[in-house]
mmCIF file of C-alpha atoms in Angstrom:
data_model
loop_
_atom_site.group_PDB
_atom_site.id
_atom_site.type_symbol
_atom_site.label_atom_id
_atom_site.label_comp_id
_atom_site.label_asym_id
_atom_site.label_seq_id
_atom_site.Cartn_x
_atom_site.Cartn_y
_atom_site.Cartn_z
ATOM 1 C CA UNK Y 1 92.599 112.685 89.404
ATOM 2 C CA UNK Y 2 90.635 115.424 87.075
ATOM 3 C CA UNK Y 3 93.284 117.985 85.470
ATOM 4 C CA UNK Y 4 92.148 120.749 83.075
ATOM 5 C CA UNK Y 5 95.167 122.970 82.141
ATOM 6 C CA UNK Y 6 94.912 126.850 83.323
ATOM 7 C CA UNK Y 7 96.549 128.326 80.513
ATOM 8 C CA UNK Y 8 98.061 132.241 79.970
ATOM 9 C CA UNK Y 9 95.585 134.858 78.736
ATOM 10 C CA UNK Y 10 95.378 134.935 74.900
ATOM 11 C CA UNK Y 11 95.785 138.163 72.888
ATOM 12 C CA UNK Y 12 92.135 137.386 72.079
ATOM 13 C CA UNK Y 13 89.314 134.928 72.095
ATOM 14 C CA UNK Y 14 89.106 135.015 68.427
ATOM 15 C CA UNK Y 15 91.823 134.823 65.753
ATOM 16 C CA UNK Y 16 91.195 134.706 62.311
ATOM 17 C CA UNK Y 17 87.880 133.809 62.508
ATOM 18 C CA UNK Y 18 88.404 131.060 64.904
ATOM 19 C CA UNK Y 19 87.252 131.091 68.937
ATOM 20 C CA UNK Y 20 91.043 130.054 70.770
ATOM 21 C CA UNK Y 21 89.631 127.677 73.320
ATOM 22 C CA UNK Y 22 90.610 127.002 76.490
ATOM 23 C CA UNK Y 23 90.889 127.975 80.874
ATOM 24 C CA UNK Y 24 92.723 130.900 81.406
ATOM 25 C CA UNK Y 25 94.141 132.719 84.364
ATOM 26 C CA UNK Y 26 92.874 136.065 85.185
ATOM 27 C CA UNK Y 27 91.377 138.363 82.412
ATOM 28 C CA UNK Y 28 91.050 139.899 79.387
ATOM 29 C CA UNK Y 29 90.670 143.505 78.979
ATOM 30 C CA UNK Y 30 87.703 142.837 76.999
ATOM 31 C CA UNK Y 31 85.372 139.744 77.003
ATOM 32 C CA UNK Y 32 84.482 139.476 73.350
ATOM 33 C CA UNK Y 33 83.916 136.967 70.872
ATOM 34 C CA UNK Y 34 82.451 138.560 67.888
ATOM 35 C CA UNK Y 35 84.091 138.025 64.688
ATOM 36 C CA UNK Y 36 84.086 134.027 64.148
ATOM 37 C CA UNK Y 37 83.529 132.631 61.151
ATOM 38 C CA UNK Y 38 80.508 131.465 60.055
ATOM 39 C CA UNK Y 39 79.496 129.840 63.678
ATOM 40 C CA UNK Y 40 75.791 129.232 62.161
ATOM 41 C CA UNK Y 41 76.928 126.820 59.378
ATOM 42 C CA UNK Y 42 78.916 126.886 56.110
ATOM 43 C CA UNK Y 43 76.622 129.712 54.372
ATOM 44 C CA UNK Y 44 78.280 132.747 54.780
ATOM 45 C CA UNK Y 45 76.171 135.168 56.695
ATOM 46 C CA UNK Y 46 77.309 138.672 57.362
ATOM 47 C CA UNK Y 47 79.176 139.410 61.047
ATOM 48 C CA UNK Y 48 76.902 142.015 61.643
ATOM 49 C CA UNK Y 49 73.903 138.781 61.583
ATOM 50 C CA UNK Y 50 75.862 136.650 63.444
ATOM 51 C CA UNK Y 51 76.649 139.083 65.684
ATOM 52 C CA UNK Y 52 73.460 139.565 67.183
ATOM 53 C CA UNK Y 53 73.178 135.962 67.881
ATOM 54 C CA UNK Y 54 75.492 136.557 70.531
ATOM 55 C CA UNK Y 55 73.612 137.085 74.023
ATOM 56 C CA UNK Y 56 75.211 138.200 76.940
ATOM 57 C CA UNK Y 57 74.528 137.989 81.023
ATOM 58 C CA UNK Y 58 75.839 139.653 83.841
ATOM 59 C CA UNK Y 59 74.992 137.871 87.314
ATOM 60 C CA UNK Y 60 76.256 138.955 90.980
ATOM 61 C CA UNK Y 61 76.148 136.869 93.246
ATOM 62 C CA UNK Y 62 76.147 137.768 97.379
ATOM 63 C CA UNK Y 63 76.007 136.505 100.866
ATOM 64 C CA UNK Y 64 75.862 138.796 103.242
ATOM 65 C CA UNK Y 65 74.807 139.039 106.668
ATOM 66 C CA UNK Y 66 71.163 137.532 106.604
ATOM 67 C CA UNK Y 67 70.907 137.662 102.774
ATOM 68 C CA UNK Y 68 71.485 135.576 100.041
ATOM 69 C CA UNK Y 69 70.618 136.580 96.732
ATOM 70 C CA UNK Y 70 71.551 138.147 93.166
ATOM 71 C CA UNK Y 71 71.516 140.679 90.586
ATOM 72 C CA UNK Y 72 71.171 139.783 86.735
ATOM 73 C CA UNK Y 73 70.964 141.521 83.676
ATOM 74 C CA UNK Y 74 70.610 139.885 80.114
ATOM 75 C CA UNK Y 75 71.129 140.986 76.991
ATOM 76 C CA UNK Y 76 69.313 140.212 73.792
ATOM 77 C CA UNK Y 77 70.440 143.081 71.813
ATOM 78 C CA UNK Y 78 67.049 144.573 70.715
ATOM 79 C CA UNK Y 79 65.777 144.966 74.589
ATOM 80 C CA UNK Y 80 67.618 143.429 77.645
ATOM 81 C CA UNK Y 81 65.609 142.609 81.412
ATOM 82 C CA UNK Y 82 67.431 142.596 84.867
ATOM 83 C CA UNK Y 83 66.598 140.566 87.952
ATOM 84 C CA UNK Y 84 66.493 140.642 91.038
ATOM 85 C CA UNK Y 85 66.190 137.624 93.757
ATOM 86 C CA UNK Y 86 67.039 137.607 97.322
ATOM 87 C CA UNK Y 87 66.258 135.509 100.235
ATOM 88 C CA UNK Y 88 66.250 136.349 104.376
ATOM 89 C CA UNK Y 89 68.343 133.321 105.149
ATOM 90 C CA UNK Y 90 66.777 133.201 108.770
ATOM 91 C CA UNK Y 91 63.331 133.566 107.887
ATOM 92 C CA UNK Y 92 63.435 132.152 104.538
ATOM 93 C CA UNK Y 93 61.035 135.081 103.241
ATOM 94 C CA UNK Y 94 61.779 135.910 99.329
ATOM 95 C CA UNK Y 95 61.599 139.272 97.100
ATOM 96 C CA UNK Y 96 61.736 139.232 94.094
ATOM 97 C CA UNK Y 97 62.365 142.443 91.539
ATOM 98 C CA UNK Y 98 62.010 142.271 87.333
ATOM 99 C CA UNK Y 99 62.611 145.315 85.003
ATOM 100 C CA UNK Y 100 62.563 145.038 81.678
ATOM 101 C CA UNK Y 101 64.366 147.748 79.191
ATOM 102 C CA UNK Y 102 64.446 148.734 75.856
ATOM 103 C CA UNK Y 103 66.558 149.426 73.137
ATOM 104 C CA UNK Y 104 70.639 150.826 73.878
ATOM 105 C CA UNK Y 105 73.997 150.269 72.699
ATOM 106 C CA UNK Y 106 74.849 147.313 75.187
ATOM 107 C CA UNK Y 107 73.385 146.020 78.623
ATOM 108 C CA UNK Y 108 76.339 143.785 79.570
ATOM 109 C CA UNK Y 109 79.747 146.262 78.772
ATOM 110 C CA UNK Y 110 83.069 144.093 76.657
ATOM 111 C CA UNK Y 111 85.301 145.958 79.338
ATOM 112 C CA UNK Y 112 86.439 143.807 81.740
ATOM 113 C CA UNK Y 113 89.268 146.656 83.563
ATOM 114 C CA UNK Y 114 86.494 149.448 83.681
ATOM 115 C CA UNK Y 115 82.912 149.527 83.083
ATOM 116 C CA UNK Y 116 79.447 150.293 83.855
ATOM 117 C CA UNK Y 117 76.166 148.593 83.563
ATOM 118 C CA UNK Y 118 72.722 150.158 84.605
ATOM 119 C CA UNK Y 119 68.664 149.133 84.276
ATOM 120 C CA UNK Y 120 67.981 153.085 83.902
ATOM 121 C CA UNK Y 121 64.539 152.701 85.799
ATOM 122 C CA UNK Y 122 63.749 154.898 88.426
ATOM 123 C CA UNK Y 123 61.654 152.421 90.075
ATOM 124 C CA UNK Y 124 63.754 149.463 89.987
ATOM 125 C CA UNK Y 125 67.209 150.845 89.773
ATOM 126 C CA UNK Y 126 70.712 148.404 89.846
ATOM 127 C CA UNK Y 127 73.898 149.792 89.122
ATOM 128 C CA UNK Y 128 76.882 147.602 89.273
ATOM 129 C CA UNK Y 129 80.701 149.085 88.039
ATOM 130 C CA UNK Y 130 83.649 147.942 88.208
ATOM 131 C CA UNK Y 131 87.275 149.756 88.346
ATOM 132 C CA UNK Y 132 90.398 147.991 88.786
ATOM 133 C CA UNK Y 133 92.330 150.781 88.647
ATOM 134 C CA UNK Y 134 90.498 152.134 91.898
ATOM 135 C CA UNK Y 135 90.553 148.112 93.126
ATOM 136 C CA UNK Y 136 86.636 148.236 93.613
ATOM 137 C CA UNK Y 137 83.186 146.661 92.249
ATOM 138 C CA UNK Y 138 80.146 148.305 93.578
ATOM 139 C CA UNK Y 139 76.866 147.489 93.811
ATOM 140 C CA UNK Y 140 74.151 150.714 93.858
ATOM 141 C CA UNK Y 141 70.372 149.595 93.747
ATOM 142 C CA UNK Y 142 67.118 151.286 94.930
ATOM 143 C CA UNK Y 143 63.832 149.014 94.527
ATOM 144 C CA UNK Y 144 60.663 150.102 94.758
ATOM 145 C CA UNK Y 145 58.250 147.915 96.904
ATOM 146 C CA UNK Y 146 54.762 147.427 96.443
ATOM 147 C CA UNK Y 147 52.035 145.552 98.937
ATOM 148 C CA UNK Y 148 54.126 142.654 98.319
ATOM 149 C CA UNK Y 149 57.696 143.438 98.173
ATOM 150 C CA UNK Y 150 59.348 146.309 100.521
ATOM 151 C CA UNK Y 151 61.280 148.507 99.014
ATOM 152 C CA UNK Y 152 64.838 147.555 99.344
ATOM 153 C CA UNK Y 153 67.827 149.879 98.941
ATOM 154 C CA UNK Y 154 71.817 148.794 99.662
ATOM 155 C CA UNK Y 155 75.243 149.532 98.833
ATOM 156 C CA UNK Y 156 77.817 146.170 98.284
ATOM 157 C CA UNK Y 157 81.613 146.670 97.288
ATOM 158 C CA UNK Y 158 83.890 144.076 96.832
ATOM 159 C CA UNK Y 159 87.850 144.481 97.006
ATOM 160 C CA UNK Y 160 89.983 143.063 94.077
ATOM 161 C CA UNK Y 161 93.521 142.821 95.577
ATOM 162 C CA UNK Y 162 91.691 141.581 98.603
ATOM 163 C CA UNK Y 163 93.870 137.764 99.137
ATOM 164 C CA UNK Y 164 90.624 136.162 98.640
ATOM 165 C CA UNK Y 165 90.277 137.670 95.435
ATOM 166 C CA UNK Y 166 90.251 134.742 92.260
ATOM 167 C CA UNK Y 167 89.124 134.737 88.614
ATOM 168 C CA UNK Y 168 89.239 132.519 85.740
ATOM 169 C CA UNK Y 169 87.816 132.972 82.306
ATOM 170 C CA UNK Y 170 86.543 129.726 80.171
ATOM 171 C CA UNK Y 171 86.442 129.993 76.913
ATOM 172 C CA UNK Y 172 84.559 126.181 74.805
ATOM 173 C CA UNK Y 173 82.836 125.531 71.959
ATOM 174 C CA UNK Y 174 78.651 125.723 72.020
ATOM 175 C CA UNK Y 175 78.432 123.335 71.568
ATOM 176 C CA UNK Y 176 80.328 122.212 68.087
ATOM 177 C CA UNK Y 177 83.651 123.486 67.356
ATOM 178 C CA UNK Y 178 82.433 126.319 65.001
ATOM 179 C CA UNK Y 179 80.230 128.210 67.873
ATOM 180 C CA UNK Y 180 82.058 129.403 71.240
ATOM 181 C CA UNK Y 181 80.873 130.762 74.414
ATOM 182 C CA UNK Y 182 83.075 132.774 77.000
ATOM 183 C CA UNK Y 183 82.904 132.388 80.636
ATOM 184 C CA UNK Y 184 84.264 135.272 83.695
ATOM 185 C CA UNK Y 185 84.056 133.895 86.811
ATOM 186 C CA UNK Y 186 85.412 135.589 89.740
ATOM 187 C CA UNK Y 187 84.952 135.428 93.868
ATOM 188 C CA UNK Y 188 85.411 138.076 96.392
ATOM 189 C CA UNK Y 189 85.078 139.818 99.556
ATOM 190 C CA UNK Y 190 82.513 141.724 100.041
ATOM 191 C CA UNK Y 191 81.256 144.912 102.664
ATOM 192 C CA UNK Y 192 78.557 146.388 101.831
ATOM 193 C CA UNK Y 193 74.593 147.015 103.628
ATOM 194 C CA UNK Y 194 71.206 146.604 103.371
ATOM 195 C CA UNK Y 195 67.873 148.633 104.007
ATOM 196 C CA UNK Y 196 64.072 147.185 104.139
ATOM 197 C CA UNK Y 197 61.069 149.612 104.330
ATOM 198 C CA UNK Y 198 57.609 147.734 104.425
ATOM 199 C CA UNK Y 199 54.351 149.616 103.041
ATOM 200 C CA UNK Y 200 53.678 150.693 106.373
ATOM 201 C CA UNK Y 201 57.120 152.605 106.767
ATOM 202 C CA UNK Y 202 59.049 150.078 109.393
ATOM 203 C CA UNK Y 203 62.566 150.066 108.756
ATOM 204 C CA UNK Y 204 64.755 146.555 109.098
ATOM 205 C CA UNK Y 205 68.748 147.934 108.428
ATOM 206 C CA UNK Y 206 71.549 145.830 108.273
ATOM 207 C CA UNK Y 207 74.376 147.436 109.238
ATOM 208 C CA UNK Y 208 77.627 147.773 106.947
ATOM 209 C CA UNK Y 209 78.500 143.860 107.208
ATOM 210 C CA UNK Y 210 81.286 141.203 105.816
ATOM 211 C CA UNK Y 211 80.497 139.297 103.244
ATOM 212 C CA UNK Y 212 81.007 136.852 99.868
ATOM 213 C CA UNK Y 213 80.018 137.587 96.150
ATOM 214 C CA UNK Y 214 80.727 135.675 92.978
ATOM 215 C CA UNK Y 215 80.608 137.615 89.747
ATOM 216 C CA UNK Y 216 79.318 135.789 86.330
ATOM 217 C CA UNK Y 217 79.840 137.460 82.908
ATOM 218 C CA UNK Y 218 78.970 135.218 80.024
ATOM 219 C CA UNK Y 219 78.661 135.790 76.081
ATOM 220 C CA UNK Y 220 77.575 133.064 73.740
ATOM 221 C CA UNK Y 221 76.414 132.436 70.140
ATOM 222 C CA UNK Y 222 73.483 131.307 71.471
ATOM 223 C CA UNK Y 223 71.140 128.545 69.102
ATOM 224 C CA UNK Y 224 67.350 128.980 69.177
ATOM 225 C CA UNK Y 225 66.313 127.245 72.157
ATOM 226 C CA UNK Y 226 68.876 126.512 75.207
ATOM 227 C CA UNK Y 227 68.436 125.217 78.594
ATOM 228 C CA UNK Y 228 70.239 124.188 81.353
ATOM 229 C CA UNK Y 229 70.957 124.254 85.389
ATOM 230 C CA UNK Y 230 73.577 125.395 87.367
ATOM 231 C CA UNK Y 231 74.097 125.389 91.377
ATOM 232 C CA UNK Y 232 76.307 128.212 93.037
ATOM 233 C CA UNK Y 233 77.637 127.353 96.712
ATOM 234 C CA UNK Y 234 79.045 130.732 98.406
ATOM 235 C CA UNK Y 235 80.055 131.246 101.970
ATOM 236 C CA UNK Y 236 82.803 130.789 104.478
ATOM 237 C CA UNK Y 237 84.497 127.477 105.170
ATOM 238 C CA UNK Y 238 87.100 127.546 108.021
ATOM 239 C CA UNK Y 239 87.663 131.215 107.935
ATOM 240 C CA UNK Y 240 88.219 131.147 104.435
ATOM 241 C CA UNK Y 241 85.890 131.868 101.173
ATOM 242 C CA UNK Y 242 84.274 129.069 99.709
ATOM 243 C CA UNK Y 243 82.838 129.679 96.399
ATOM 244 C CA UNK Y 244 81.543 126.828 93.325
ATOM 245 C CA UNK Y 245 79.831 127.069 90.313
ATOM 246 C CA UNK Y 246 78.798 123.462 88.522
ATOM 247 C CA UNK Y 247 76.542 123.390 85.636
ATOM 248 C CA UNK Y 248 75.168 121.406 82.660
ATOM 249 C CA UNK Y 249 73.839 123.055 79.773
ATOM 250 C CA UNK Y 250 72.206 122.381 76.312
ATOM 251 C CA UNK Y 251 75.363 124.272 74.515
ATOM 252 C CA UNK Y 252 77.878 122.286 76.871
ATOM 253 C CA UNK Y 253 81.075 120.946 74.581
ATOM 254 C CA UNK Y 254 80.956 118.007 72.967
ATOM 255 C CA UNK Y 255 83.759 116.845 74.991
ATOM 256 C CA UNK Y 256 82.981 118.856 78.323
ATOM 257 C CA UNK Y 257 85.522 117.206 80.770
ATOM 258 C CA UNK Y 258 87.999 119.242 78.123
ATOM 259 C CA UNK Y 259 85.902 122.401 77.815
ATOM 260 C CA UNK Y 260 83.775 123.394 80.748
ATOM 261 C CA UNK Y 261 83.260 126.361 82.665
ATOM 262 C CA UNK Y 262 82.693 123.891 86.219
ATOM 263 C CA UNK Y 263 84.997 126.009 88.902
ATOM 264 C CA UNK Y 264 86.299 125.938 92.530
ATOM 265 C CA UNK Y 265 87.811 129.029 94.214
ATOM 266 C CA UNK Y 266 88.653 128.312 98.041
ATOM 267 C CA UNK Y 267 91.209 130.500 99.816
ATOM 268 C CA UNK Y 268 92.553 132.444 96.875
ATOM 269 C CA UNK Y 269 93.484 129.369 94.737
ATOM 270 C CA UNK Y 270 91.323 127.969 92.022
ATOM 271 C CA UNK Y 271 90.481 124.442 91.193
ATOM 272 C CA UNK Y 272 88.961 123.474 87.368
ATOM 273 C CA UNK Y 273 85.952 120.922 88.123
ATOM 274 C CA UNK Y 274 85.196 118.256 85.833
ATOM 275 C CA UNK Y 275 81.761 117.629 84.500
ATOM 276 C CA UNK Y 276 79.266 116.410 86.331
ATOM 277 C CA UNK Y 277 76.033 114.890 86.181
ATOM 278 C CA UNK Y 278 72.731 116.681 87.720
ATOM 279 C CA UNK Y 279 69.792 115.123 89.086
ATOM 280 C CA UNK Y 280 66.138 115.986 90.878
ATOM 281 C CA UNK Y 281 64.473 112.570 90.594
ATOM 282 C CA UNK Y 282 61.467 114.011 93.136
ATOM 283 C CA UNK Y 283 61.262 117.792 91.357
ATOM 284 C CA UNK Y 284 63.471 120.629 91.327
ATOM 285 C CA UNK Y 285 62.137 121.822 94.844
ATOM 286 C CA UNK Y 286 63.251 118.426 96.350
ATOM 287 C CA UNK Y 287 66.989 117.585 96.839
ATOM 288 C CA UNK Y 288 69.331 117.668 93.686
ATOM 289 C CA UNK Y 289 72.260 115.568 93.311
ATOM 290 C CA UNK Y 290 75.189 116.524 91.849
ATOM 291 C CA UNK Y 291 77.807 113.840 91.308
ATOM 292 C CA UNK Y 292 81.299 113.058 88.738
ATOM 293 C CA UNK Y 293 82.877 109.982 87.725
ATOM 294 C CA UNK Y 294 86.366 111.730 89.230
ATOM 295 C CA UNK Y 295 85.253 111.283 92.788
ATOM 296 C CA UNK Y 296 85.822 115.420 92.788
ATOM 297 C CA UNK Y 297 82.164 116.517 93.201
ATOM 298 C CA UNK Y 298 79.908 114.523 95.492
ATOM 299 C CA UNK Y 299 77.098 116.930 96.768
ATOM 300 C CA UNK Y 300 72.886 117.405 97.514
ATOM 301 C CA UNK Y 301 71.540 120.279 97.415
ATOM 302 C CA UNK Y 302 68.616 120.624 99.241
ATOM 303 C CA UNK Y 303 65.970 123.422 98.392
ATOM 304 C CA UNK Y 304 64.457 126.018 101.087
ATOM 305 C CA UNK Y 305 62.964 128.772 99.022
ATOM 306 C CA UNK Y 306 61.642 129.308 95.328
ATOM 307 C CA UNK Y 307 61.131 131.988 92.814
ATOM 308 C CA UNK Y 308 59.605 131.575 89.332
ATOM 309 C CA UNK Y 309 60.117 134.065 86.456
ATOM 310 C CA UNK Y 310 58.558 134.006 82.933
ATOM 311 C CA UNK Y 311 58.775 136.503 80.238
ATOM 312 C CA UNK Y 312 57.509 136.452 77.025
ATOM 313 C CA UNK Y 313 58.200 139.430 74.835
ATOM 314 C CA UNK Y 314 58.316 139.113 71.086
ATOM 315 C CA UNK Y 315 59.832 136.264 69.646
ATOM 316 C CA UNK Y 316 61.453 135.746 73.435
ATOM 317 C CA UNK Y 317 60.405 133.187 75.478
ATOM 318 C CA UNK Y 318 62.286 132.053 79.113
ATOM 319 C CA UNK Y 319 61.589 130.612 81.971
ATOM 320 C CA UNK Y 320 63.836 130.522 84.965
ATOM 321 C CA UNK Y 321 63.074 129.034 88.455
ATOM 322 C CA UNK Y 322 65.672 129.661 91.072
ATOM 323 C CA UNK Y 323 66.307 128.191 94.277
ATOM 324 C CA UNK Y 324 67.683 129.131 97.692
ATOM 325 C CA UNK Y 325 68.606 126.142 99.740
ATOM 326 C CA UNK Y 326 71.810 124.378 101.222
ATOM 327 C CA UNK Y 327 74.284 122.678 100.626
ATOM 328 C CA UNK Y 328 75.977 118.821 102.070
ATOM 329 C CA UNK Y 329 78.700 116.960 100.411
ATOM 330 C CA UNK Y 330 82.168 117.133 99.037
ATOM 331 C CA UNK Y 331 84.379 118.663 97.251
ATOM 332 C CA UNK Y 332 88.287 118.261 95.952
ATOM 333 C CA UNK Y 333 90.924 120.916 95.068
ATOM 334 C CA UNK Y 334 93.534 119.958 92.635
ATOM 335 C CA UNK Y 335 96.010 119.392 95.913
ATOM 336 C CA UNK Y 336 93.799 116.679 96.795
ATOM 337 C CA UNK Y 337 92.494 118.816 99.682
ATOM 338 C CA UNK Y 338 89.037 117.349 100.811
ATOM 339 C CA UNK Y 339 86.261 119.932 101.724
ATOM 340 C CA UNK Y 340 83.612 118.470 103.571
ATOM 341 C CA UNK Y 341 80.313 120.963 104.491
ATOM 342 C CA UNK Y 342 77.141 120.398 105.676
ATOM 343 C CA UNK Y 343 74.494 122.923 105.744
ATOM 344 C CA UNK Y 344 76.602 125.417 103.391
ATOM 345 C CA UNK Y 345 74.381 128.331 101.841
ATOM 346 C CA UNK Y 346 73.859 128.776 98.132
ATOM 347 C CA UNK Y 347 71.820 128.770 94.847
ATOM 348 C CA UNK Y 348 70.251 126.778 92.152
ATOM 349 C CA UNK Y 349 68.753 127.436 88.705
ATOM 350 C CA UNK Y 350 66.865 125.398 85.965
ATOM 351 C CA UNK Y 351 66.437 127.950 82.661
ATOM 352 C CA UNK Y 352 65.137 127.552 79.219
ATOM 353 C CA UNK Y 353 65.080 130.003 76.500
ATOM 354 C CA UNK Y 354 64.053 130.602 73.449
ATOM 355 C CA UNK Y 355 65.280 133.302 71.265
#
């Protein structure tokens, strides 16, 4: 069966101009790969250049009560744009939220122990922070509707030294040896509550509820144009939290069954996946098939819901199309433990940029 190694935390991700590749357990106090050596080819550019090649995203994850959704922010440096998707998992009604921000310092913080990151906009206002000292990550946001969209407002926090609590941080080339990207992935409890107003003032409140989140921090030396697709399962599974990420990506490794970022967490333990292949033969809002030659990953993913976003500013161009839907197949921990689901919530994505 599949192994990948779960190595002890390096000192850093770079070392003498070279990324240190590898899965590690846990995390670094900062999540930073600046500093490698010509990563763009042998002409020596300056760091500062190569530098601001590196783009950065921030996405939360969360399942809670009748919601299913997430919060992202990306960073390109010179301006940065958040997001915000969410789905009524009974009704399978969709809002989604966009605000795009200019120039500052850094959208996605390094700090991994204690940080901060905000869209500053009144109107469509996220704030998610993290303290580990204080064992919490919070979730602020305040959204202004429109005859669309109600305005949505909520408060999530999620418990580190709850026993649910798992991270791992990937670290693999992008997709040659001399480029790197670096992965956080972490799953955890989460409480937290939810507040709809429609135009006309009616008020739907969720109550202070128990639910699941999966936090994403990624920084890569990204190359002109990427793309690539991803599904997220998150959710209980026999009292316990359930929580995947599988992808495939332009920038994927050369050798990805050695360097991947593909992870299980399932009742506080982690399980490294192996690649995988992805397929929509019918279109991306008909079932997807995800499937590796390990017999560890054997799943469909059925869509319910979908929400389009393009942006074009500059020399930027993406387009992203997530999906709510379900989820019906199989997966294997690295005890051999089968877990068999049908009709298990979660989230896909198809996203190319250029940049």
């Amino acid at each position: 069966m599949y192994k990948r190694k779960i190595e002890k935390m390096p000192d850093s991700f770079v070392v003498n101009g070279k990324p240190v590749f590898g899965t590690f357990e846990g995390n670094l106090k900062r999540l930073d790969i600046r500093g490698v050596s010509r990563p763009y080819g042998n002409f020596p550019l300056p760091k500062f250049f190569t530098n601001l090649r590196i783009k950065s995203e921030l996405t939360f994850t969360f399942n809670i009560g009748d919601f299913i959704g997430f919060f992202s922010f990306f960073d390109a440096k010179i301006f940065g744009f958040s997001e915000v998707v969410f789905w009524n998992k009974k009704t399978n009604l969709k809002w989604t939220y966009h605000c795009v921000m200019g120039p500052r310092k850094r959208f996605v913080p390094h700090d991994m122990n204690h940080a901060t990151t905000s869209t500053y906009s009144k109107r469509r206002h996220v704030k998610i922070s993290w303290n580990r000292e204080r064992d919490a990550l919070t979730v602020a946001f305040s959204l202004k509707g429109d005859s669309v969209r109600p305005t949505a407002s909520g408060n999530l926090v999620a418990i580190f030294s709850n026993d649910q609590f798992k991270d791992l941080t990937c670290v693999k080339p992008a997709p040659t040896m001399s480029k790197c990207s670096a992965s956080y992935n972490a799953a955890l409890s989460l409480t937290g509550y939810v507040t709809l107003t429609s135009r006309d003032g009616t008020k739907h409140e969720m109550p202070v509820t128990d639910g699941f989140s999966f936090l994403d921090v990624t920084r890569i030396y990204m190359k002109f144009k990427s793309s690539g697709q991803f599904v997220l399962g998150l959710g209980e599974y026999k009292g316990k939290l359930l929580a995947f990420r599988i992808s495939t990506e332009s920038q994927d490794a050369v050798n990805p069954d050695k360097y991947n970022r593909n992870v299980l967490f399932y009742d506080g333990k982690v399980t490294p996946l192996p690649s995988v292949v992805v397929t929509h033969p019918n279109g991306i809002e008909n079932n997807w098939i995800i499937q590796d030659y390990e017999n560890m990953v054997d799943l469909c993913f059925s869509p319910v819901s979908r929400s389009t976003n393009r942006i074009s500013i500059l020399i930027l161009r993406s387009s992203r199309d997530s999906l709510y839907g379900t989820f019906e197949g199989t997966l294997m921990t690295d005890s051999e433990e089968k877990i068999s689901f049908k009709s298990f919530p979660g989230i896909a994505e198809r996203f190319q940029i250029r940049l």
